[in-house]
Amino acid sequence: MDAGPGQTALGYDVAHFLGGASLVLSFALLYQARVASLPKLYAMQGILLALAAFWQGQIRHAPELYVTGVITLAAKGIIIPIALHRIVQRLAIQRSIETALGVFPSMVLGIGLVALAILAVTPAAPGAKVLTRENLALALSVVLLGLLMMITRRTALTQVVGFLSMENGLILAAIGVAGMPLVVELSVAILVLVAFVVFGVFFFRIRERFDSLDLRFLEQMDEAEH
Amino acid sequence: MPALVVIVPFAAALLLTAIPSWRAGARINTGASMLCFLFACALPARVGEASRLFLVDAQAAHFALLTAFIAMTTAWFSGAYIQVELAVRRLDRRRLRLYHTLYQAFLGSMLLALLSNNTGITWVALEGAVIASVLIVALPRSAEAVRAAWRFFIIGGVGIALAFFGTIVLYLAALPALGPGMLAMTWSELFSAGRECDRAVLNLAFVFLLIGYGTKAALAPLHGWMPDAHAEGPTPVSAVLAGSALNVALFIILRLRRVIAGNPSAIDPGPPIMALGLISILIAVASLWSRRDVKRFFAYSSIEQSGVAAFAFGLGGPAATFAGLLHLTLHTLTKASVFQCVGRAAQLKGGQKFADIAGLIPASPALGLSLAAGIIALAALPPFGLFTSEFLIASASVRAAPLLAIPLMIGLVTGGWAVMARLQNLCLGVATPNKGPGPKPVALLPIWVQLALVLLLGLAMPAPIADWFARAAG
């Protein structure tokens, strides 16, 4: 595979900067103690993601990534954060975040997951280009941190934000892979899933504690109810 | 032809959004499912056809035919079922319109996932199936239904997201072999390109796709959504048709196994699949004993059987794959019958707890006997076909992985025992009072057709069918 005219040092640096900044925001989402800040942090991550899509479109001469960028900016930079903000206000969700795990252990776990992501992706050195590989490691880190947030934060809203941020990692992965077809279509398809999740919170007024991934608790609930 | 099989349900779904009358909706639903099945009947003759969009291999044709068949018998069953639901106001007319639309959309998504030749489209189709089934589970709008739907959505969403990541990584793995573009997302190309795929990236893709699609196949550790989802939605879709969705996910895992196995230096896909299968069997069997809700009980049994099939696919080789395919097919037919009986029994007795449903045979002999036959088949007792398939899987395991055969057999025997232990009370015990209408015998006809097939495949499998399974097993 050719390096392409845009794959310069600057091209790398900016792409890495945007990916790395998304990862930093994932950490910020993970340690955030106030519910009201979650929509803002998510919006910032969405905007960074849109910029990453524009930048990848620019250095790779892939105009379809601009479409992904515009959709991402509109949906994740503006519409979904506003919806989340309204959910916080309307459903009178408690202000502080209930955690299953303190800030320090979850940060340590988070750093461990990033190390795991790098270790999992790096052996792929000969096959993939450097940019692709490092981008994939960053994207996988964002995905895993989103998953960690879903497991360790116990309100419905924080789980939803964890899911949304995990999905940001998926888009980051998709736009970083050279010449991947159907990127626009797939990113729209996963946006539909995201829209349903946000809509679901609204529609069903889900505000109580909800431990979906905590299997031990699920078993107890089953015992209690059935 | 594969295009028609997929288009019919989606077109019917569109049409159904515009039909306000639920009676007309139910008729269109049945008609479209029959038409879809008729088209699917032509698929076995088309095996080997691969275009950019569709790939009809023997396994895809088999599962598409099975899914369309179950959709047809279930649509037939659903007509009488929803009349009762309407009468007790668990569903209203407006929701029935949505119900029929989602029925066809769910069916269309599953068929698209089975027949698609593109890894991306397979993923989108499965995502569509998840969304459609979540909406169906939430349809009764009761607090339990909404909670079940939400849990399904969050866990299913995580699974779908992991599968998405896996799909991207699989493309990345195929880049060195097939170059950038559509080819690297084409299943039929991936089968032969496995050798030149990047080994490490391929391993990464396998892990994510296995966990991701394993969620939809209700394999441990992400199986927790299933008992609730099966229990709370309207039975014909949330339990019966959703059973076919397990097959779709297992089918994709089987395809994935073929791609990974093409590269000898990559991870051996067998042991991880076997491990997930075995853990699912043991967790489900342990959970069977303490259930109080009939539908949840049989949902755990589905997790067990899905694990059994996954175990067989993990073992690999023609004999185990043959047994796994046979097992999935028979289980789908049996479980569809059982859930259809349980759905009607819950309507008859006004509740779905074991405490509500007892002594069915005295109360409604046709329904009680059908359920008893279904339970005996599910416990894998002869003369029904699941005995044959479980025997084949166990003996394949003794040959290939004798140590694993011990927990497998403990799981199979305990699972069958747990199911039989419920037979006594459900069908024979002291009858609980009836609170709703019982089914007319004609409404039970689809159940008898399905059980007759299970019996036939257990007693004497006709040679062409055995050949067909052998061909699908490769």
XYZ file of C-alpha atoms in Angstrom:
700
model
C 0.000 0.000 0.000
C 1.345 3.408 -0.872
C 1.836 5.961 1.828
C -0.162 8.549 -0.149
C 0.779 12.168 -0.646
C -0.928 13.336 2.516
C 0.783 10.910 4.859
C 3.326 13.443 6.018
C 4.678 14.006 9.484
C 2.067 16.703 9.998
C -0.638 14.317 8.808
C 0.400 11.819 11.466
C 0.735 14.394 14.184
C -2.662 15.959 13.730
C -4.425 12.604 13.398
C -2.698 11.375 16.536
C -3.468 14.582 18.368
C -7.191 14.284 17.579
C -7.317 10.609 18.502
C -5.319 11.180 21.676
C -7.517 14.105 22.690
C -10.598 11.880 22.273
C -8.965 9.382 24.591
C -8.252 12.094 27.169
C -11.926 13.047 27.054
C -12.853 9.410 27.615
C -10.807 9.531 30.816
C -12.521 12.786 31.759
C -15.914 11.104 31.286
C -14.724 8.224 33.426
C -13.694 10.283 36.457
C -16.426 12.912 36.175
C -18.397 13.189 39.401
C -21.071 15.647 38.246
C -23.829 14.474 35.932
C -24.326 17.932 34.434
C -20.831 17.934 32.880
C -21.324 14.688 30.983
C -23.209 16.195 28.003
C -20.535 18.907 27.621
C -17.667 16.429 27.662
C -19.527 14.197 25.233
C -20.108 17.148 22.895
C -16.386 17.940 22.978
C -15.549 14.354 22.105
C -18.087 14.467 19.260
C -16.534 17.643 17.855
C -13.041 16.141 18.042
C -14.331 13.072 16.249
C -15.815 15.215 13.481
C -12.487 17.046 13.138
C -10.693 13.702 12.954
C -13.041 12.621 10.159
C -12.402 15.870 8.245
C -8.648 15.499 8.739
C -8.558 11.891 7.591
C -10.669 12.895 4.582
C -8.154 15.645 3.847
C -4.921 13.623 4.126
C -6.370 10.605 2.325
C -8.335 12.493 -0.317
C -11.433 10.580 0.700
C -14.345 12.991 0.248
C -16.880 10.553 1.730
C -15.240 11.096 5.115
C -16.389 14.728 4.944
C -19.950 13.411 4.924
C -19.197 11.335 8.019
C -17.653 14.448 9.571
C -20.690 16.626 8.926
C -23.095 13.977 10.251
C -20.913 13.449 13.320
C -20.675 17.156 14.018
C -24.434 17.674 13.730
C -25.444 14.579 15.701
C -22.743 14.229 18.347
C -21.534 17.790 18.611
C -24.986 19.373 18.815
C -28.186 17.279 18.779
C -27.365 14.420 21.152
C -25.637 16.635 23.770
C -28.714 18.890 23.811
C -30.952 15.840 24.222
C -28.751 14.565 27.050
C -28.826 17.960 28.719
C -32.624 17.912 28.602
C -32.733 14.415 30.029
C -30.633 15.596 32.961
C -33.000 18.500 33.577
C -36.352 16.875 32.845
C -35.913 13.589 34.584
C -34.387 15.310 37.601
C -31.575 12.825 37.673
C -29.506 12.909 40.837
C -26.615 15.317 40.622
C -23.736 13.175 41.682
C -22.721 9.938 40.041
C -23.110 6.702 41.924
C -20.101 4.522 41.337
C -19.388 0.867 41.755
C -15.709 1.667 41.856
C -13.876 4.737 43.200
C -12.165 7.257 40.938
C -8.655 6.020 41.610
C -9.286 2.303 40.938
C -11.271 3.097 37.812
C -8.493 5.326 36.496
C -5.957 2.580 37.164
C -8.211 0.094 35.415
C -8.649 2.548 32.556
C -4.896 2.938 32.123
C -4.613 -0.839 32.226
C -7.197 -1.107 29.441
C -5.290 1.395 27.301
C -2.137 -0.675 27.803
C -4.121 -3.767 26.855
C -5.405 -2.071 23.698
C -1.877 -1.104 22.671
C -0.581 -4.601 23.399
C -3.430 -6.168 21.421
C -2.992 -3.982 18.364
C 0.787 -3.472 18.186
C 1.754 -7.039 17.180
C -0.053 -6.266 13.948
C 2.963 -4.190 12.923
C 3.978 -5.724 9.608
C 0.484 -5.829 8.140
C -0.936 -2.452 8.904
C 0.421 0.998 8.302
C 1.719 2.899 11.313
C -1.025 5.498 11.192
C -3.728 2.872 10.918
C -2.263 0.786 13.717
C -1.858 3.594 16.226
C -5.224 5.001 15.336
C -6.740 1.574 15.942
C -5.050 1.360 19.351
C -6.482 4.762 20.308
C -9.929 3.782 19.030
C -9.872 0.485 20.911
C -8.867 2.378 24.072
C -11.875 4.686 23.682
C -14.139 1.655 23.154
C -12.824 -0.139 26.232
C -13.043 2.984 28.406
C -16.669 3.439 27.319
C -17.334 -0.160 28.312
C -15.599 0.409 31.655
C -17.776 3.448 32.254
C -20.891 1.380 31.551
C -19.786 -1.183 34.110
C -18.558 1.078 36.892
C -21.069 3.976 36.813
C -24.459 2.958 37.951
C -27.074 5.418 36.802
C -28.912 4.899 33.536
C -27.635 8.172 32.130
C -23.962 7.460 32.799
C -24.388 4.062 31.210
C -25.914 5.695 28.161
C -23.045 8.198 27.986
C -20.627 5.282 28.322
C -22.343 3.570 25.423
C -22.252 6.747 23.333
C -18.593 7.289 24.036
C -17.853 3.672 23.193
C -19.593 4.230 19.893
C -17.365 7.274 19.295
C -14.433 4.885 19.537
C -16.014 2.725 16.827
C -16.344 5.665 14.458
C -12.750 6.660 15.245
C -11.702 3.151 14.236
C -13.772 3.186 11.047
C -12.471 6.504 9.766
C -8.870 5.524 10.511
C -8.851 2.475 8.253
C -7.586 3.194 4.761
C -10.081 2.831 1.958
C -12.745 1.204 4.087
C -15.907 1.078 2.007
C -19.351 1.786 3.439
C -17.921 4.030 6.196
C -20.676 6.595 5.742
C -23.402 3.961 5.591
C -22.082 2.104 8.617
C -21.631 5.249 10.656
C -25.214 6.237 9.870
C -26.393 2.741 10.813
C -24.706 2.906 14.186
C -26.025 6.418 14.692
C -29.511 4.927 14.400
C -28.669 2.640 17.321
C -27.382 5.611 19.312
C -30.496 7.635 18.525
C -32.654 4.753 19.746
C -30.723 4.546 23.004
C -31.112 8.271 23.702
C -34.741 8.177 22.602
C -35.315 5.163 24.843
C -34.215 7.053 27.959
C -36.555 9.863 27.059
C -39.472 7.715 26.087
C -39.425 5.244 28.930
C -38.244 7.791 31.518
C -35.576 5.444 32.687
C -33.926 7.170 35.573
C -33.396 4.600 38.249
C -30.271 2.691 38.868
C -29.844 0.084 36.247
C -27.150 -2.545 36.386
C -27.197 -4.141 33.005
C -23.692 -5.461 32.821
C -23.318 -6.423 36.432
C -24.231 -10.068 36.073
C -24.058 -10.866 39.743
C -26.726 -8.290 40.432
C -28.871 -9.567 37.555
C -28.980 -13.006 39.068
C -30.096 -11.557 42.384
C -32.820 -9.593 40.669
C -34.014 -12.701 38.916
C -34.185 -14.516 42.195
C -36.066 -11.699 43.848
C -38.625 -11.267 41.118
C -39.292 -14.585 39.574
C -33.962 -15.368 -5.764
C -32.163 -14.466 -2.502
C -33.130 -10.850 -3.208
C -36.812 -11.823 -3.355
C -36.598 -13.744 -0.074
C -35.290 -10.608 1.633
C -37.454 -8.077 -0.181
C -40.812 -9.769 0.533
C -40.701 -9.259 4.330
C -39.359 -5.704 4.078
C -42.004 -4.780 1.504
C -44.648 -6.376 3.698
C -43.350 -4.351 6.673
C -43.745 -1.156 4.670
C -47.216 -2.144 3.552
C -48.244 -3.041 7.091
C -47.397 0.425 8.395
C -50.228 1.670 6.182
C -52.871 -0.897 7.176
C -54.877 0.267 10.207
C -57.062 -2.867 10.490
C -55.382 -5.523 12.611
C -57.376 -8.311 10.981
C -56.109 -7.316 7.548
C -52.654 -6.877 9.093
C -52.682 -10.414 10.466
C -53.714 -11.775 7.063
C -50.994 -9.846 5.259
C -48.515 -11.014 7.867
C -49.431 -14.660 7.245
C -49.549 -14.202 3.471
C -46.179 -12.468 3.300
C -44.559 -15.104 5.528
C -45.922 -17.877 3.302
C -44.707 -16.116 0.173
C -41.303 -15.628 1.751
C -41.152 -19.332 2.632
C -42.106 -20.303 -0.921
C -39.261 -18.201 -2.309
C -36.912 -19.616 0.310
C -37.811 -23.128 -0.893
C -36.039 -22.276 -4.128
C -32.788 -21.434 -2.292
C -31.380 -24.983 -2.027
C -31.375 -25.178 -5.822
C -29.295 -22.002 -5.922
C -26.510 -23.114 -3.632
C -23.161 -21.835 -4.864
C -24.478 -18.549 -6.204
C -22.425 -15.587 -5.087
C -22.961 -12.013 -6.151
C -21.672 -8.797 -4.634
C -24.717 -8.597 -2.387
C -25.790 -12.161 -1.745
C -24.054 -15.421 -1.009
C -26.132 -18.582 -1.044
C -24.049 -21.389 0.427
C -25.607 -24.564 1.789
C -25.619 -23.296 5.378
C -27.162 -19.952 4.469
C -29.835 -21.671 2.380
C -30.563 -24.084 5.202
C -30.935 -21.447 7.899
C -32.913 -19.122 5.626
C -35.312 -21.948 4.847
C -35.646 -22.812 8.535
C -36.173 -19.182 9.564
C -38.790 -18.645 6.859
C -40.554 -21.858 7.860
C -40.722 -20.881 11.534
C -41.891 -17.403 10.533
C -44.689 -18.989 8.484
C -45.947 -21.358 11.194
C -45.614 -18.601 13.785
C -47.591 -16.115 11.687
C -50.306 -18.747 11.496
C -50.139 -19.233 15.272
C -49.974 -15.493 15.908
C -53.375 -14.848 14.302
C -55.248 -16.674 17.058
C -52.825 -15.577 19.788
C -53.247 -11.840 19.271
C -57.049 -12.087 19.374
C -56.749 -13.127 23.016
C -54.102 -10.481 23.754
C -56.439 -7.894 22.275
C -59.342 -9.152 24.373
C -57.403 -8.868 27.636
C -55.996 -5.487 26.503
C -52.341 -6.399 26.767
C -52.091 -5.065 23.216
C -54.366 -2.543 21.527
C -55.180 -2.040 17.852
C -52.577 0.660 17.341
C -49.829 -1.492 18.792
C -50.891 -4.462 16.705
C -50.087 -2.438 13.607
C -46.601 -1.873 14.978
C -46.437 -5.527 16.010
C -47.078 -6.794 12.480
C -44.701 -4.268 10.958
C -41.937 -5.258 13.344
C -42.671 -8.953 12.781
C -41.848 -8.622 9.101
C -38.959 -6.204 9.675
C -37.410 -8.638 12.142
C -37.846 -11.517 9.704
C -36.378 -9.482 6.846
C -33.336 -8.473 8.933
C -32.611 -12.058 9.902
C -32.871 -13.278 6.311
C -30.645 -10.438 5.117
C -28.032 -11.328 7.734
C -28.131 -14.951 6.557
C -27.936 -14.286 2.839
C -25.702 -11.213 2.699
C -22.270 -11.591 1.164
C -20.906 -8.447 2.803
C -19.593 -8.352 6.364
C -20.837 -4.772 6.771
C -24.343 -5.571 5.575
C -24.456 -8.651 7.791
C -23.681 -6.390 10.720
C -26.310 -3.803 9.737
C -28.909 -6.572 9.328
C -28.175 -7.941 12.781
C -28.338 -4.453 14.243
C -31.752 -4.071 12.597
C -32.843 -7.375 14.106
C -31.753 -6.196 17.566
C -33.636 -2.900 17.259
C -36.784 -4.592 15.917
C -36.817 -7.196 18.675
C -36.159 -4.605 21.394
C -39.151 -2.607 20.184
C -41.272 -5.748 20.192
C -40.258 -6.680 23.729
C -41.272 -3.198 24.890
C -44.634 -3.408 23.110
C -46.826 -4.356 26.107
C -45.514 -1.161 27.802
C -45.693 -2.723 31.253
C -42.904 -1.800 33.666
C -41.430 -5.301 33.371
C -41.539 -5.204 29.574
C -39.814 -1.823 29.427
C -37.153 -2.952 31.857
C -36.580 -6.160 29.900
C -36.371 -4.213 26.639
C -33.929 -1.729 28.116
C -31.676 -4.413 29.496
C -31.790 -6.209 26.149
C -30.974 -2.951 24.407
C -27.975 -2.080 26.544
C -26.445 -5.575 26.469
C -27.421 -6.134 22.832
C -26.037 -2.692 21.988
C -22.692 -3.551 23.572
C -22.624 -6.803 21.593
C -23.472 -5.026 18.369
C -20.832 -2.376 19.063
C -18.139 -5.005 19.682
C -19.178 -6.780 16.485
C -18.834 -3.477 14.624
C -15.281 -3.091 15.866
C -14.628 -6.689 14.860
C -16.012 -6.013 11.382
C -13.621 -3.088 10.925
C -10.680 -5.134 12.178
C -11.628 -8.048 9.916
C -11.495 -5.674 6.967
C -8.096 -4.478 8.148
C -6.904 -8.075 8.397
C -8.024 -8.791 4.842
C -6.365 -5.674 3.403
C -2.992 -7.340 2.644
C -4.784 -10.194 0.844
C -7.555 -8.416 -1.016
C -6.528 -4.766 -1.163
C -8.679 -1.769 -0.248
C -12.293 -1.830 -1.389
C -15.390 -3.975 -1.262
C -13.598 -7.294 -1.851
C -12.079 -7.239 1.629
C -15.586 -7.082 3.089
C -16.951 -9.945 0.982
C -17.539 -13.222 2.812
C -16.988 -15.449 -0.234
C -13.572 -13.817 -0.843
C -12.590 -13.947 2.820
C -13.017 -17.745 2.898
C -10.271 -18.239 0.353
C -8.130 -15.283 1.400
C -7.640 -16.373 5.003
C -4.114 -17.626 4.342
C -2.809 -14.241 3.224
C -4.636 -12.287 5.912
C -2.609 -10.632 8.619
C -2.398 -13.156 11.442
C -2.413 -10.862 14.476
C -5.139 -8.595 13.125
C -7.226 -11.625 12.239
C -6.976 -12.852 15.847
C -8.126 -9.476 17.120
C -11.087 -9.497 14.733
C -12.034 -12.999 15.837
C -12.147 -12.064 19.526
C -14.406 -9.058 18.940
C -16.712 -10.775 16.477
C -17.048 -13.853 18.677
C -18.003 -11.866 21.786
C -20.124 -9.436 19.760
C -22.173 -11.938 17.796
C -22.003 -14.352 20.748
C -24.148 -11.830 22.633
C -26.893 -12.263 20.064
C -26.455 -16.035 20.246
C -27.031 -15.735 24.022
C -23.625 -17.204 24.803
C -22.044 -16.462 28.173
C -20.933 -13.987 29.491
C -23.412 -11.677 27.737
C -26.501 -13.884 27.848
C -28.325 -11.996 30.612
C -30.695 -10.145 28.307
C -32.363 -13.230 26.981
C -34.599 -14.677 29.706
C -36.248 -11.305 30.299
C -36.620 -10.512 26.624
C -38.182 -13.903 25.927
C -40.509 -13.627 28.884
C -41.930 -10.132 28.548
C -42.732 -9.471 24.885
C -45.610 -10.937 22.849
C -44.791 -14.658 22.624
C -44.925 -15.195 18.836
C -42.114 -12.743 18.165
C -40.187 -12.233 21.379
C -39.894 -15.951 22.073
C -40.585 -17.975 18.937
C -39.136 -15.847 16.167
C -36.370 -14.594 18.456
C -35.282 -18.225 18.801
C -34.337 -18.090 15.130
C -32.162 -15.059 15.833
C -29.893 -17.321 17.907
C -29.395 -19.437 14.791
C -28.478 -16.385 12.750
C -25.800 -15.361 15.238
C -24.420 -18.908 15.481
C -24.401 -19.107 11.688
C -22.245 -15.976 11.544
C -19.893 -17.459 14.145
C -19.676 -20.586 11.992
C -18.791 -18.443 8.972
C -16.206 -16.610 11.017
C -14.723 -19.947 12.038
C -14.277 -20.805 8.365
C -12.472 -17.535 7.666
C -10.121 -17.866 10.642
C -9.491 -21.570 9.977
C -8.252 -20.539 6.505
C -5.130 -19.157 8.155
C -3.166 -21.920 9.900
C -0.927 -19.473 11.778
C -3.886 -17.613 13.326
C -5.532 -18.599 16.585
C -7.385 -21.920 16.482
C -11.018 -20.756 16.524
C -12.319 -24.044 17.922
C -11.382 -23.903 21.630
C -12.715 -20.374 22.332
C -16.061 -21.227 20.708
C -16.212 -24.511 22.625
C -15.374 -22.715 25.863
C -18.150 -20.140 25.416
C -20.567 -22.940 24.523
C -19.655 -25.077 27.505
C -19.808 -22.173 29.981
C -23.232 -21.219 28.596
C -24.477 -24.792 29.014
C -23.335 -25.005 32.622
C -24.619 -21.542 33.631
C -27.997 -22.160 31.964
C -28.412 -25.613 33.464
C -27.620 -24.297 36.940
C -30.153 -21.494 36.458
C -32.891 -23.839 35.223
C -33.532 -25.255 38.676
C -34.566 -22.080 40.440
C -36.922 -20.545 37.845
C -40.479 -19.678 38.793
C -41.503 -18.194 35.468
C -42.303 -20.682 32.688
C -41.113 -18.512 29.816
C -37.877 -17.600 31.615
C -37.349 -21.275 32.327
C -37.550 -22.191 28.659
C -35.396 -19.184 27.757
C -32.624 -20.583 29.959
C -33.115 -23.869 28.175
C -32.545 -22.015 24.872
C -29.280 -20.628 26.244
C -28.275 -24.187 27.080
C -29.135 -25.497 23.616
C -27.406 -22.565 21.923
C -24.340 -23.472 23.973
C -24.618 -27.100 22.867
C -24.657 -26.057 19.217
C -21.742 -23.652 19.750
C -19.809 -26.457 21.423
C -20.416 -28.695 18.404
C -19.343 -25.947 15.989
C -16.248 -25.365 18.105
C -15.326 -29.054 17.891
C -15.348 -28.658 14.118
C -15.011 -31.314 11.464
C -17.859 -32.626 9.323
C -19.342 -34.976 11.961
C -19.596 -32.400 14.759
C -20.771 -29.639 12.416
C -23.397 -32.001 11.008
C -24.571 -32.756 14.536
C -24.553 -29.069 15.470
C -26.624 -28.069 12.445
C -29.069 -30.896 13.072
C -29.281 -29.915 16.720
C -29.987 -26.250 15.969
C -32.639 -27.172 13.430
C -34.434 -29.595 15.724
C -34.126 -27.301 18.702
C -35.630 -24.414 16.743
C -38.625 -26.531 15.732
C -39.057 -27.977 19.233
C -38.622 -24.717 21.103
C -41.007 -22.943 18.734
C -43.622 -25.580 19.580
C -42.970 -25.330 23.307
C -43.181 -21.539 23.357
C -46.340 -21.583 21.247
C -47.918 -23.983 23.757
C -46.671 -21.937 26.724
C -48.006 -18.743 25.143
C -51.472 -20.246 24.853
C -51.254 -21.865 28.273
C -50.362 -18.492 29.835
C -53.453 -17.015 28.188
C -55.610 -19.901 29.381
C -54.382 -19.659 32.973
C -53.936 -15.885 33.127
C -50.290 -15.992 34.205
C -46.924 -17.388 33.213
C -45.534 -18.567 36.533
C -45.211 -22.252 37.342
C -47.645 -21.527 40.179
C -50.253 -20.347 37.654
C -49.907 -23.099 35.090
C -50.505 -26.626 36.310
C -52.539 -29.611 35.210
C -52.871 -28.604 31.580
C -53.905 -32.008 30.262
C -57.157 -32.169 32.247
C -57.908 -28.503 31.493
C -57.196 -28.569 27.777
C -56.163 -32.017 26.545
C -54.944 -30.962 23.088
C -52.780 -28.141 24.448
C -51.524 -30.174 27.413
C -50.538 -33.150 25.275
C -48.804 -30.924 22.726
C -46.802 -29.245 25.479
C -45.951 -32.627 26.995
C -44.689 -33.845 23.624
C -42.670 -30.663 23.208
C -41.099 -31.009 26.653
C -40.202 -34.654 26.075
C -38.611 -33.667 22.769
C -36.751 -30.819 24.462
C -35.396 -33.132 27.142
C -33.795 -34.991 24.222
C -35.612 -38.232 24.924
C -36.253 -40.694 22.114
C -38.124 -41.008 19.784
C -37.632 -37.291 19.137
C -34.754 -36.016 17.013
C -32.867 -34.048 19.682
C -31.850 -37.373 21.179
C -30.051 -38.190 17.954
C -28.331 -34.817 17.652
C -27.193 -34.671 21.284
C -25.940 -38.239 21.000
C -23.953 -37.310 17.890
C -22.470 -34.232 19.579
C -21.538 -36.202 22.700
C -19.887 -38.950 20.691
C -18.026 -36.422 18.527
C -16.795 -34.862 21.753
C -15.663 -38.222 23.136
C -13.591 -38.723 20.011
C -12.098 -35.229 19.690
C -12.044 -33.843 23.234
C -12.758 -36.644 25.713
C -12.120 -34.570 28.826
C -14.647 -31.938 27.763
C -17.196 -34.656 27.094
C -17.607 -35.108 30.853
C -18.891 -31.604 31.696
C -20.852 -31.630 28.436
C -22.693 -34.815 29.342
C -23.269 -33.655 32.911
C -24.794 -30.495 31.441
C -26.932 -32.359 28.924
C -28.254 -34.861 31.441
C -28.926 -32.286 34.154
C -30.585 -29.987 31.627
C -32.834 -32.737 30.336
C -33.645 -33.763 33.890
C -34.562 -30.173 34.872
C -36.933 -29.984 31.915
C -38.536 -33.358 32.637
C -38.952 -32.430 36.302
C -41.338 -29.666 35.239
C -43.417 -31.930 33.018
C -45.248 -33.573 35.886
C -46.638 -30.375 37.368
C -47.195 -28.410 34.168
C -49.114 -31.074 32.322
C -50.416 -33.535 34.882
C -50.625 -31.978 38.371
C -53.700 -30.535 40.022
C -55.325 -28.169 37.541
C -55.253 -24.439 38.374
C -58.393 -22.460 37.498
C -58.797 -21.263 33.921
C -58.921 -17.488 33.549
C -58.968 -17.107 29.797
C -60.003 -18.843 26.591
C -58.221 -22.011 25.503
C -57.053 -22.639 21.945
C -59.163 -24.381 19.351
C -57.466 -27.492 17.970
C -56.984 -25.844 14.576
C -54.868 -23.145 16.217
C -52.518 -25.892 17.438
C -51.926 -27.258 13.941
C -48.612 -25.404 13.409
C -47.307 -26.946 16.639
C -48.153 -30.432 15.437
C -46.512 -29.835 12.069
C -43.289 -28.741 13.806
C -43.304 -31.626 16.278
C -44.034 -34.103 13.496
C -40.900 -32.893 11.721
C -38.853 -33.358 14.899
C -40.263 -36.857 15.271
C -39.605 -37.726 11.651
C -35.980 -36.551 11.827
C -35.528 -38.584 15.002
C -37.097 -41.842 13.833
C -35.918 -42.112 10.277
C -34.112 -39.337 8.537
C -34.812 -39.545 4.806
C -31.625 -39.945 2.769
C -31.994 -36.655 0.816
C -32.286 -34.726 4.089
C -29.247 -36.465 5.544
C -27.345 -35.618 2.355
C -28.491 -32.020 2.653
C -27.227 -31.734 6.231
C -23.935 -33.368 5.277
C -23.552 -30.862 2.462
C -24.296 -27.938 4.778
C -21.761 -29.288 7.254
C -19.156 -29.149 4.458
